[in-house]
CSV table of C-alpha atoms and ligand atoms in Angstrom, one decimal:
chain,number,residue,atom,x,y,z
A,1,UNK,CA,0.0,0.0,0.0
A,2,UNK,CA,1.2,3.3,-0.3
A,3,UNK,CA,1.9,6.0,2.3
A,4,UNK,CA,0.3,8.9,0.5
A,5,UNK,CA,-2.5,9.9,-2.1
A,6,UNK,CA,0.3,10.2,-4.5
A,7,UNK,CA,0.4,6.2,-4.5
A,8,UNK,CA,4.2,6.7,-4.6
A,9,UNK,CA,5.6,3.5,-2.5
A,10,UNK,CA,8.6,4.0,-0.3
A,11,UNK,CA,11.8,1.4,-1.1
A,12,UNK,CA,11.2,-0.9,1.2
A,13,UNK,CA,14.9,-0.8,3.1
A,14,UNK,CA,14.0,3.0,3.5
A,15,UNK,CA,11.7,3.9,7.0
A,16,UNK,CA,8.6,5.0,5.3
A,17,UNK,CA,8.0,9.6,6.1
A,18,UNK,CA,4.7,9.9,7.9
A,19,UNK,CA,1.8,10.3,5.7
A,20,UNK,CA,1.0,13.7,4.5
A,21,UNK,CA,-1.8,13.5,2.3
A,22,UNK,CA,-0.4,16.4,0.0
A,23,UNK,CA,-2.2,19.2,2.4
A,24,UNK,CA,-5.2,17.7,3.3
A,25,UNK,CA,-4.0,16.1,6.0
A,26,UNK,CA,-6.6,17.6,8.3
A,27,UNK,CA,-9.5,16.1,7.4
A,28,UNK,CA,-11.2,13.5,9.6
A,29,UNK,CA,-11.2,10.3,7.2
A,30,UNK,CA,-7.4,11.2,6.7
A,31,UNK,CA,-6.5,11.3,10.2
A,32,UNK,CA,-7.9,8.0,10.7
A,33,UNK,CA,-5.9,6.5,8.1
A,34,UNK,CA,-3.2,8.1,9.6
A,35,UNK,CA,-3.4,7.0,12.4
A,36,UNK,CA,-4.4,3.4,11.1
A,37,UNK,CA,-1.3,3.2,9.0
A,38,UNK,CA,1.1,3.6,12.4
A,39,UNK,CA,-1.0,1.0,13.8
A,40,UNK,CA,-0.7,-1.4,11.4
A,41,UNK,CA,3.4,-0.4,11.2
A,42,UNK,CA,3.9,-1.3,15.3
A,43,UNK,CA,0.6,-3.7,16.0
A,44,UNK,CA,-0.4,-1.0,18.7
A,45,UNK,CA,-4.0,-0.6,18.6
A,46,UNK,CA,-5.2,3.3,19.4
A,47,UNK,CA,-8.7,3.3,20.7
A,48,UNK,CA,-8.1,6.5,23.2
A,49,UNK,CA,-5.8,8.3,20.4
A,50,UNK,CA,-8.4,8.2,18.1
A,51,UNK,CA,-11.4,8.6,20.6
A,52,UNK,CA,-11.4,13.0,20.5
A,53,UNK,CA,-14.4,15.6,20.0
A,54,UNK,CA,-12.2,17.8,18.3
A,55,UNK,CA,-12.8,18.1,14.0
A,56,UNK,CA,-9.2,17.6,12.5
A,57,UNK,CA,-9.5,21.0,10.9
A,58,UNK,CA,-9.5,22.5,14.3
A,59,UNK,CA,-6.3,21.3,14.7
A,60,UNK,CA,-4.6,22.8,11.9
A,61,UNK,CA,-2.3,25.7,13.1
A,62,UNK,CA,-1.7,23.7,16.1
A,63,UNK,CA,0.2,19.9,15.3
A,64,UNK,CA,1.1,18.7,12.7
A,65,UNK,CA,0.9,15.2,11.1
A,66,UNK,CA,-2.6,14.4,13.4
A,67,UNK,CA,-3.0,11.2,15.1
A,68,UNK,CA,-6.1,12.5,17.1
A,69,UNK,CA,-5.7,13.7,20.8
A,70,UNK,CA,-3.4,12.8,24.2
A,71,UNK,CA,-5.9,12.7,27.0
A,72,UNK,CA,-4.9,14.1,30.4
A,73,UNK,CA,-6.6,13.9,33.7
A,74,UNK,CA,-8.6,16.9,34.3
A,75,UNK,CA,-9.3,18.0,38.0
A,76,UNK,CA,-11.3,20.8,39.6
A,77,UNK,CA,-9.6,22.6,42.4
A,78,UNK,CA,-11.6,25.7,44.3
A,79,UNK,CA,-12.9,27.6,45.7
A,80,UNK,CA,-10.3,30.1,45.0
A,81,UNK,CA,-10.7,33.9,46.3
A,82,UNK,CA,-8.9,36.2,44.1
A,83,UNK,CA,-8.2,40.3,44.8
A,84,UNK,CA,-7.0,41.4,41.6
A,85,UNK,CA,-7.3,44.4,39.4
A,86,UNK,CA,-9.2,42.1,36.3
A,87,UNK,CA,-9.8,39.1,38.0
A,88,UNK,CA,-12.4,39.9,41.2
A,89,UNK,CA,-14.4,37.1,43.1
A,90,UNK,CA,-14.8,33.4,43.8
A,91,UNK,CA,-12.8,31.1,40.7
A,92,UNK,CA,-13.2,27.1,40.2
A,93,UNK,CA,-9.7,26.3,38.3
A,94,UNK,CA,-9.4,23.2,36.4
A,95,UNK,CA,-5.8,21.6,36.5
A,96,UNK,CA,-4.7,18.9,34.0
A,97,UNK,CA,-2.5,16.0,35.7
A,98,UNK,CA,-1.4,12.8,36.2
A,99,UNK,CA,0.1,13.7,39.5
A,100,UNK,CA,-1.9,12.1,42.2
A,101,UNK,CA,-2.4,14.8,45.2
A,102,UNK,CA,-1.3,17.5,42.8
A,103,UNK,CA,-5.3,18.7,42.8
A,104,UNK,CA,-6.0,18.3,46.6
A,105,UNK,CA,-2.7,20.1,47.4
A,106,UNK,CA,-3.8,23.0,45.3
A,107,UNK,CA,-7.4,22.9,46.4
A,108,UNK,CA,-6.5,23.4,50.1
A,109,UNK,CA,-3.6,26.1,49.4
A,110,UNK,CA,-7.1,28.0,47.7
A,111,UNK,CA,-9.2,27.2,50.3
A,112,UNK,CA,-6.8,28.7,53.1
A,113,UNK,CA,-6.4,31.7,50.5
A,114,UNK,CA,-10.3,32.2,50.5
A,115,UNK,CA,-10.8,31.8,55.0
A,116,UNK,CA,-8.1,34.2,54.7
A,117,UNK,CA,-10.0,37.0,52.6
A,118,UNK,CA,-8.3,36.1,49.3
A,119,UNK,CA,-4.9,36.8,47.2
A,120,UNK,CA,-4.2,39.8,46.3
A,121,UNK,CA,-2.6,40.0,42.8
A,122,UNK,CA,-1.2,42.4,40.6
A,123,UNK,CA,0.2,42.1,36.9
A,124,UNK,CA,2.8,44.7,36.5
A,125,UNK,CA,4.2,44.5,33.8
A,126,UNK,CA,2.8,43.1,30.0
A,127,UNK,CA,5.9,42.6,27.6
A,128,UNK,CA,6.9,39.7,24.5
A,129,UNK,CA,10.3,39.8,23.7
A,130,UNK,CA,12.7,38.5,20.8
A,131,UNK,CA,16.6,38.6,21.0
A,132,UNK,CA,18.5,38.9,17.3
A,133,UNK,CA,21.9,39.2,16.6
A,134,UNK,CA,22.7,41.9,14.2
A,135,UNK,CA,26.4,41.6,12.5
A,136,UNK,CA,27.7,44.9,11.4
A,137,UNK,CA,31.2,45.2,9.5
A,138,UNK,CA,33.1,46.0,12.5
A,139,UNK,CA,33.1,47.1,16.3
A,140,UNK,CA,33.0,50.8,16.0
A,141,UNK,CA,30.1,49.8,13.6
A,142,UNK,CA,28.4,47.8,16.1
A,143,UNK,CA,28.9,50.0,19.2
A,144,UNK,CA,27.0,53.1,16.8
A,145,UNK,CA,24.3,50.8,16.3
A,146,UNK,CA,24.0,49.7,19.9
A,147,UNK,CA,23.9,53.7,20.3
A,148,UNK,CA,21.2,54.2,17.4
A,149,UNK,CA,18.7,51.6,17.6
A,150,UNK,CA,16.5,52.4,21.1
A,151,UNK,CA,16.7,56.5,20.2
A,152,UNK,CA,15.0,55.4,17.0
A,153,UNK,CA,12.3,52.8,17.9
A,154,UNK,CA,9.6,54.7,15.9
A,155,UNK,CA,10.9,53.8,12.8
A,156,UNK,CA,11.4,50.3,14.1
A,157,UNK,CA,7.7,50.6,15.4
A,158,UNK,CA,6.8,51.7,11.6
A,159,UNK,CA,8.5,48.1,10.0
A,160,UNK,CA,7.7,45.9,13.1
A,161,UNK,CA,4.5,47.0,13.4
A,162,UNK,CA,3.1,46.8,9.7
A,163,UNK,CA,2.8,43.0,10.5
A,164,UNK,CA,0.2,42.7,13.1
A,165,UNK,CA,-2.9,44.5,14.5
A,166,UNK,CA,-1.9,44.1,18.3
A,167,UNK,CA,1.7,43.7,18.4
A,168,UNK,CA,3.4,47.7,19.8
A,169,UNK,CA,6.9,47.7,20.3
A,170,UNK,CA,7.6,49.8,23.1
A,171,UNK,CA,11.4,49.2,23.5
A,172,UNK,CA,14.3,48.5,22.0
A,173,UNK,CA,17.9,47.4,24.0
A,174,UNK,CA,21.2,46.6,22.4
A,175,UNK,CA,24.3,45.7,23.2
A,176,UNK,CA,27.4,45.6,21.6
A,177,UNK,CA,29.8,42.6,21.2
A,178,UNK,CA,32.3,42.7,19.3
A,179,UNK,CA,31.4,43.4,15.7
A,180,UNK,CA,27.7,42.3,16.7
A,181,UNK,CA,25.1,43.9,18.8
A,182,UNK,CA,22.4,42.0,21.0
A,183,UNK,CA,19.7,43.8,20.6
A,184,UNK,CA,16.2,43.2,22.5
A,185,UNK,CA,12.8,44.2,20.9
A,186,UNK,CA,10.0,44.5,23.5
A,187,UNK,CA,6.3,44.0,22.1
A,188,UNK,CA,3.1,44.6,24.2
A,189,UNK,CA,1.1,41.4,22.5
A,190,UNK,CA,-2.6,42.1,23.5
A,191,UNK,CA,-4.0,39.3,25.0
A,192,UNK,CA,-1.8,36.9,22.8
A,193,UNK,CA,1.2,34.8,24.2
A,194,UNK,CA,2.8,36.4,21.1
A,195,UNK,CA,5.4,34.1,20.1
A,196,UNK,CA,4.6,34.2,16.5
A,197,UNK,CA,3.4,37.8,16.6
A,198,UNK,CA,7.1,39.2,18.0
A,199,UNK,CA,8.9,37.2,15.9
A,200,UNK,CA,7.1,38.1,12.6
A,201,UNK,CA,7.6,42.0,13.4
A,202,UNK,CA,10.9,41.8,14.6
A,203,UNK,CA,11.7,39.8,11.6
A,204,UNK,CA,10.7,43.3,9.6
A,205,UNK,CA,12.3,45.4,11.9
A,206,UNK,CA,15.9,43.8,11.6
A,207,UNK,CA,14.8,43.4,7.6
A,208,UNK,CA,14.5,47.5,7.9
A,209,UNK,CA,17.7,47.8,9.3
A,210,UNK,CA,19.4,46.3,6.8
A,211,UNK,CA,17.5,48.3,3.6
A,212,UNK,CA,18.6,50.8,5.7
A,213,UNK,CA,22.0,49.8,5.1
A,214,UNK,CA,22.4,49.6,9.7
A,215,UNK,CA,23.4,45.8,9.4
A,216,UNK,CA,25.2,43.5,7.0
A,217,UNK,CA,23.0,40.8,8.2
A,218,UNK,CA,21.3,39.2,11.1
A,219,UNK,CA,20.4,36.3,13.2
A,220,UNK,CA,16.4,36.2,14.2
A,221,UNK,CA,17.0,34.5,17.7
A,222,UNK,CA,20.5,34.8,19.7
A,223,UNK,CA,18.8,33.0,22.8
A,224,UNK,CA,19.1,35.6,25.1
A,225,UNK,CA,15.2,36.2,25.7
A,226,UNK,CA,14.7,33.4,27.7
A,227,UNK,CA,11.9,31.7,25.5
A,228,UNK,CA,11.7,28.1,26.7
A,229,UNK,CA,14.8,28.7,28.5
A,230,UNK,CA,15.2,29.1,32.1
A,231,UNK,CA,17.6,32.3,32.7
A,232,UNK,CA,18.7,34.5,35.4
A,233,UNK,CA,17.6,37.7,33.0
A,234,UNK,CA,13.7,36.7,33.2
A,235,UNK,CA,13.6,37.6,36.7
A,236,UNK,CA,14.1,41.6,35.6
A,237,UNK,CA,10.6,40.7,33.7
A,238,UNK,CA,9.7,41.7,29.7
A,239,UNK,CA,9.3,37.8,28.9
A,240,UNK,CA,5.2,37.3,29.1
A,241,UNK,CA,3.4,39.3,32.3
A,242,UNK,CA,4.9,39.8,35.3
A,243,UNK,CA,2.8,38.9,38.1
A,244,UNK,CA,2.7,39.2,42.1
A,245,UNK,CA,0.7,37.5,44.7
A,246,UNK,CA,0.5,37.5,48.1
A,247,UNK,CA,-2.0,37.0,51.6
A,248,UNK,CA,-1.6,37.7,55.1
A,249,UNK,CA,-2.7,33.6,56.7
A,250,UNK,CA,-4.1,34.2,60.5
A,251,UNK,CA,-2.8,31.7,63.0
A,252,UNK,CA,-6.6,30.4,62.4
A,253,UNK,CA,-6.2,29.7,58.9
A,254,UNK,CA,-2.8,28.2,59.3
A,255,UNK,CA,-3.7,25.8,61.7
A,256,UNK,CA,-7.1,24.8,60.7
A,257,UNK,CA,-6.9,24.6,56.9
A,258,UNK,CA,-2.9,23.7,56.2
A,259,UNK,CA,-2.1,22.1,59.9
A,260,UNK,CA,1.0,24.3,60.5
A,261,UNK,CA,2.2,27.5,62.8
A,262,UNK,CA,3.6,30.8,60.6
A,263,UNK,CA,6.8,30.0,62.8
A,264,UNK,CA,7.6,26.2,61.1
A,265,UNK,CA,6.6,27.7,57.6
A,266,UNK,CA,9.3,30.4,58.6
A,267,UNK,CA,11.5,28.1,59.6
A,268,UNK,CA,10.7,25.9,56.4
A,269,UNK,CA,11.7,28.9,54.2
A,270,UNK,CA,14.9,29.6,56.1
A,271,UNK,CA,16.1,26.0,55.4
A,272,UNK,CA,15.2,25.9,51.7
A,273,UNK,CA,16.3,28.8,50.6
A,274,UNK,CA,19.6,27.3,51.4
A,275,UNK,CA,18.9,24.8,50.3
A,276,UNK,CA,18.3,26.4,46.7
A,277,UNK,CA,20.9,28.5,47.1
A,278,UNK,CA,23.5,25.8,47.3
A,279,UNK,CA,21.8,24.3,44.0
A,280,UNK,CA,21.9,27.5,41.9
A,281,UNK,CA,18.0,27.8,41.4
A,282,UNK,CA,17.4,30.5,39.9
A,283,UNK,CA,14.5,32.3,42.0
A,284,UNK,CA,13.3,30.5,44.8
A,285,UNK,CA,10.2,28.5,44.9
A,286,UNK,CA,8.6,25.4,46.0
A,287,UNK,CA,6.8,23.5,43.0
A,288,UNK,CA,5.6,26.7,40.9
A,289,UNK,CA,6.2,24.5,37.7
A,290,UNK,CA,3.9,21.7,38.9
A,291,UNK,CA,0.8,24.2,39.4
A,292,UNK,CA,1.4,26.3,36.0
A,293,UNK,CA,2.1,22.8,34.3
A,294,UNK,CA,-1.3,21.7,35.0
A,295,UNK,CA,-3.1,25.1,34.4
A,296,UNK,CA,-1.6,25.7,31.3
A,297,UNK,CA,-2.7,22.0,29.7
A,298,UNK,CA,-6.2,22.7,31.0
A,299,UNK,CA,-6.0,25.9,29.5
A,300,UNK,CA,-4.5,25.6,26.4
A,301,UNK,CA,-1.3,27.7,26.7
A,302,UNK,CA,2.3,26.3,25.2
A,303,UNK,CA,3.6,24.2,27.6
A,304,UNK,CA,6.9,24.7,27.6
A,305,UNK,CA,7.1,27.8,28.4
A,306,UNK,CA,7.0,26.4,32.3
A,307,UNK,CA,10.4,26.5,31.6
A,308,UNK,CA,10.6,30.2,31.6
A,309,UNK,CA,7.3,31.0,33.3
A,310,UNK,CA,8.6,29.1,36.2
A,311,UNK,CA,11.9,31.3,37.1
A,312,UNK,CA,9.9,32.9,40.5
A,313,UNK,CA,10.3,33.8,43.9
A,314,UNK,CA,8.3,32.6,46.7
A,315,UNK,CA,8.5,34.2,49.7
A,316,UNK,CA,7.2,33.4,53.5
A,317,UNK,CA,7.4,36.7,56.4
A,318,UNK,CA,6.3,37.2,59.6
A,319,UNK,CA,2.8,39.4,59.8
A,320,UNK,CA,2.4,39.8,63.7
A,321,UNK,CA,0.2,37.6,66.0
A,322,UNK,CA,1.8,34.3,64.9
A,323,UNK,CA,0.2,35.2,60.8
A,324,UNK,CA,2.1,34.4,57.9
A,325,UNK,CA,2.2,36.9,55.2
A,326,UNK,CA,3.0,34.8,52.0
A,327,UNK,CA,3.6,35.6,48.6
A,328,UNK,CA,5.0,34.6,44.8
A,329,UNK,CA,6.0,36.5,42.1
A,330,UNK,CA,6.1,35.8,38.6
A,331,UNK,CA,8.4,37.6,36.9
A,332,UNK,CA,7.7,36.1,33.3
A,333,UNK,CA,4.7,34.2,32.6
A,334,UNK,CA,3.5,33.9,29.3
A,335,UNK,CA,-0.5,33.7,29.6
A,336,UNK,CA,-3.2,34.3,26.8
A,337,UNK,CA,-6.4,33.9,25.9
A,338,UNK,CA,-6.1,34.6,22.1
A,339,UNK,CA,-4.3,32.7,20.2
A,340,UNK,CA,-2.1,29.6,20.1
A,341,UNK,CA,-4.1,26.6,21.6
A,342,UNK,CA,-6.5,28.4,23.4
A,343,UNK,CA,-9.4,27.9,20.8
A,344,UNK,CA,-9.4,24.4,21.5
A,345,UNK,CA,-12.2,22.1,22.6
A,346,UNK,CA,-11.4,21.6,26.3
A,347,UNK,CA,-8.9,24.5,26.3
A,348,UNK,CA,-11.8,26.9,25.2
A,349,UNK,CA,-13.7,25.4,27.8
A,350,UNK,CA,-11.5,25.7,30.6
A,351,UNK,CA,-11.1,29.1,30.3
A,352,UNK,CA,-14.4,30.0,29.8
A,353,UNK,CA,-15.2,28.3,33.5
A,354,UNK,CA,-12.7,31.0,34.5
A,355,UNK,CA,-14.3,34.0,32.3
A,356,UNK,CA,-11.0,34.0,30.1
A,357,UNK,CA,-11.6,33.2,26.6
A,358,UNK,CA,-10.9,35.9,23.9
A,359,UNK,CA,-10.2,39.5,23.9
A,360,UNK,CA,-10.0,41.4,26.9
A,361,UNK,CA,-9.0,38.3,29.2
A,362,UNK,CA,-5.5,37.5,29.5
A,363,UNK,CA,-4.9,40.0,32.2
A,364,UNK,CA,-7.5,38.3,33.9
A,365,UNK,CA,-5.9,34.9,33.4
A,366,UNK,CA,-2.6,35.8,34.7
A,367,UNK,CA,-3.8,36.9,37.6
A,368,UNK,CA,-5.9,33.5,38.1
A,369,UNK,CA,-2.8,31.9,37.5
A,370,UNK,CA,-0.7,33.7,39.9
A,371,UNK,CA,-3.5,33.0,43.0
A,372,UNK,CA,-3.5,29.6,42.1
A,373,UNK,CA,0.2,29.7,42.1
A,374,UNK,CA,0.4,31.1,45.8
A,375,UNK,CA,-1.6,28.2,46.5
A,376,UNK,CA,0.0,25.7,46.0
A,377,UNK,CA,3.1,27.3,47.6
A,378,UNK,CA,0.8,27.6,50.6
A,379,UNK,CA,0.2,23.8,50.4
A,380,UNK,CA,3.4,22.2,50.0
A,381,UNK,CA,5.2,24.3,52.4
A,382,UNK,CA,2.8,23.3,54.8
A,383,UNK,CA,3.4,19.5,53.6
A,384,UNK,CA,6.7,19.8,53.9
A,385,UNK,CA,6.7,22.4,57.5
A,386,UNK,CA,4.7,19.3,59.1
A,387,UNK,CA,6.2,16.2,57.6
A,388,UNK,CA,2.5,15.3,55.9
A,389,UNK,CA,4.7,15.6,52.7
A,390,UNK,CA,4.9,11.6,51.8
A,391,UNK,CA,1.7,10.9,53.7
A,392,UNK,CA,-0.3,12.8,51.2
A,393,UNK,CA,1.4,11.6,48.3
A,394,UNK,CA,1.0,8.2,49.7
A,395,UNK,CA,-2.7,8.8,50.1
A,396,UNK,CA,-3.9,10.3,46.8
A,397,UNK,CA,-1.2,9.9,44.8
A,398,UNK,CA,0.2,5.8,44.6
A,399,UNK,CA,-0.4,4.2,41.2
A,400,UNK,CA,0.4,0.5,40.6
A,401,UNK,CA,1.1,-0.3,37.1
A,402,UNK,CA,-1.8,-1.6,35.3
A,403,UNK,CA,-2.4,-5.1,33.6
A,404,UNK,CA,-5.1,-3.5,31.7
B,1,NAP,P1,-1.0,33.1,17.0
B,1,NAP,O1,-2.1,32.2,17.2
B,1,NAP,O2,0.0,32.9,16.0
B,1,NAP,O3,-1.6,34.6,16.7
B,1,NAP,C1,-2.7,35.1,17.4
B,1,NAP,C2,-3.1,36.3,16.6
B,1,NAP,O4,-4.4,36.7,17.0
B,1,NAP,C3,-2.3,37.6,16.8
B,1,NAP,O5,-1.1,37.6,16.0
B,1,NAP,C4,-3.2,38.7,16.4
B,1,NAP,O6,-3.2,39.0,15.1
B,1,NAP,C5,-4.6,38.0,16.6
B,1,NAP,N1,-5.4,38.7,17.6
B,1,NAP,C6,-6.8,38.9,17.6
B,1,NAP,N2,-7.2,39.5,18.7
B,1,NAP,C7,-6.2,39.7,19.5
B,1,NAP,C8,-6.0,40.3,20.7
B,1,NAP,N3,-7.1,40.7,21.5
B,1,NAP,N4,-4.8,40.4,21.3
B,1,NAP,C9,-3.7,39.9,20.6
B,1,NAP,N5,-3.8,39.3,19.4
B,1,NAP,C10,-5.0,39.2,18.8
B,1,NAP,O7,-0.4,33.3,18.4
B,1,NAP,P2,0.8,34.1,19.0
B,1,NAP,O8,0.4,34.6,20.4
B,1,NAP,O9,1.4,35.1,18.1
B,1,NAP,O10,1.9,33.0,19.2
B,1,NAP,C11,1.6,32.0,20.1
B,1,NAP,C12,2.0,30.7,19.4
B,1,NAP,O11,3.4,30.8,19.0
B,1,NAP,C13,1.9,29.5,20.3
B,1,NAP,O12,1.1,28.6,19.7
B,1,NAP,C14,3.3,29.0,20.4
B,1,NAP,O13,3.4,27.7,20.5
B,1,NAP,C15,4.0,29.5,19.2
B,1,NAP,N6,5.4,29.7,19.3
B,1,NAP,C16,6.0,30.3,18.2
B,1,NAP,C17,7.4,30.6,18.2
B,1,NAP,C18,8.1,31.3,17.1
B,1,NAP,O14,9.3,31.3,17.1
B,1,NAP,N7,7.4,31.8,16.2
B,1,NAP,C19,8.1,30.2,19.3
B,1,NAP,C20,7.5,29.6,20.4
B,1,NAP,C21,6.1,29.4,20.3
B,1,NAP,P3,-2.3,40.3,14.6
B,1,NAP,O15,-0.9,40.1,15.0
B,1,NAP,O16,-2.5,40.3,13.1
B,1,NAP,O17,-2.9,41.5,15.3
């Protein structure tokens, strides 16, 4: 049989290319032969692969070569009081896992957040960035251009933004190396994660710069922006929205909803910030990767930016009659609610339980995010503080392989 509609045949001492159906490889009755023809190449049958609600032409834009779907776990975790400036009142979150206790942890760091009044959260910053390299002919050149480039980002605005409705540039950094200059273009995205976006006008920015005759040439991405790359530079913010969160926990709370004292989650800080320390974390924080994981499945956001997102800092302080002020903050997390994989089936879905899908929203979302966040701080420090760590896990979180 052959692989294609072309009814080309592959040599048969050559691994045969994944069909591609000559770019209609979106439609339903192709995806199941698709996904037929890896089953009959490995034996393994795909009954949950191929058992989705989404239309293969709702995926286009979002994978390539589709199968069908990955099914994850989806849990509920509230309620969640949030204090913000977009998001205000009671929220339900939905987490997507295959970490037993993950869910219950979060759930009871909210619950202690709502008998305390609520988080209080902030976004304080709304930036995209991209990181070229532009060459230049030597490094006098280089160090002018390093010079020129932010006192002249309105004609950079002019190319960058000719591609895109939403995207602004509002800054431009550079710095020179040698006969190169690392330069930094920062977007405002809307209420898009903005990936595609920031690269497609910086793109026609650096393009302008060299009609201009600025650069002999340039490089799109240099690395230095910290996209799906944990660095120490995301902590200054610019890389997604920067977000903070904090509470003030009564001696109540603490005891009745997360079993501990503000003096052994004080105590718990002291010891693990050294412990970080002596690992080279960068930030400080207890499982912020695990929470955002799980909410940005559910919610349709790119995955790995974790990576990034995660570079945070929790913090634990003293607030007077044996309270616990605790906070997180976020200096880069990449959050929308246009865009991407938000327009999803279940995505779509889990943000509209949350009041975030479309325009308008992804202020809104972050700020969910960075409550839920504080939460499960909260949680596992408490865990941890009163040695309930394993127990938990052992309770809601054992799985013995299957036979099935
Ligand atoms: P996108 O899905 O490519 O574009 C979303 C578009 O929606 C925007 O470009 C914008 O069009 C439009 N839009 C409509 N209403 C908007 C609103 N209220 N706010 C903002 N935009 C609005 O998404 P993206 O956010 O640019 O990029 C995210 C995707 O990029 C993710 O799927 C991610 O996986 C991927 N990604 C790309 C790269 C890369 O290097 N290109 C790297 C990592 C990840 P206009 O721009 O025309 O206004």
């Amino acid at each position: 049989m052959s692989d294609d509609l072309t009814g080309r045949k592959t040599p048969a001492d050559r691994p045969r290319l994944v069909p591609r159906y000559q770019g209609q490889g979106y439609r339903d009755d192709l995806i199941a032969r698709r996904r037929a023809w890896i089953e009959d190449l490995t034996g393994v049958p795909l009954r949950h692969v191929g058992g989705t609600s989404l239309s293969g032409e709702s995926m286009r834009g979002n994978v390539e070569n589709p199968i069908g779907t990955a099914q994850v776990p989806l849990g509920l975790a509230g309620p969640l009081a949030v204090r913000g400036e977009a998001a205000e009142g009671v929220f339900y979150v939905p987490l997507a896992t295959t970490e037993g206790a993950l869910v219950r942890s979060y759930e009871r760091g909210m619950l202690a957040l709502t008998r305390a009044g609520g988080a209080e959260v902030r976004v304080t910053r709304d930036e995209n960035c991209l990181s070229p390299v532009l060459r230049c002919s030597g490094l006098a050149e280089a160090t002018a251009l390093a010079g020129w480039l932010p006192a002249h980002r309105a004609e950079l605005a002019a190319a960058a933004e000719a591609t895109t409705g939403h995207g602004k540039l509002v800054a431009v950094e550079a710095v020179p190396i040698g006969r190169e200059v690392l330069a930094t273009f920062r977007f405002s995205t809307g209420d898009a994660q903005g990936m595609n976006m920031v690269a497609r006008a910086t793109e026609a920015a650096c393009r302008w710069l060299m009609e201009a005759g600025k650069a002999s040439s340039f490089l799109l991405m240099s690395g230095a922006s910290g996209e799906k790359r944990a660095s120490g530079r995301l902590l200054a913010g610019g890389k997604g929205k920067t977000v903070t969160a904090g509470a003030v926990l009564s001696a109540t709370v603490l005891d009745s909803v997360l079993g501990v004292t503000a003096a052994q989650m004080l105590e718990l800080w002291r010891h693990t910030v050294r412990g970080q320390l002596h690992a080279g974390t960068l930030g400080y924080q207890g499982h912020v990767g695990n929470g955002l994981t799980a909410f940005f499945i559910a919610c349709g956001q790119d995955v790995a930016n974790v990576v990034n997102a995660a570079v945070a800092v929790t913090s634990f302080e003293p607030a007077g009659d044996d309270s616990l002020y605790a906070a997180v903050h976020l200096p880069a997390l990449p959050v929308a609610t246009v865009g991407g994989g938000t327009g999803l089936g279940t995505a779509r879905e889990c943000l509209e339980l949350l009041g975030c899908y479309g325009a308008g929203r992804a202020a809104r979302l972050a700020e969910i995010a960075g409550a839920t966040v504080l939460a499960g701080e909260l949680s596992m420090g408490a865990a941890l503080a009163s040695g309930e760590m394993v127990t938990a896990h052992e309770a809601y979180g054992r799985n013995r392989p299957s036979e099935d």
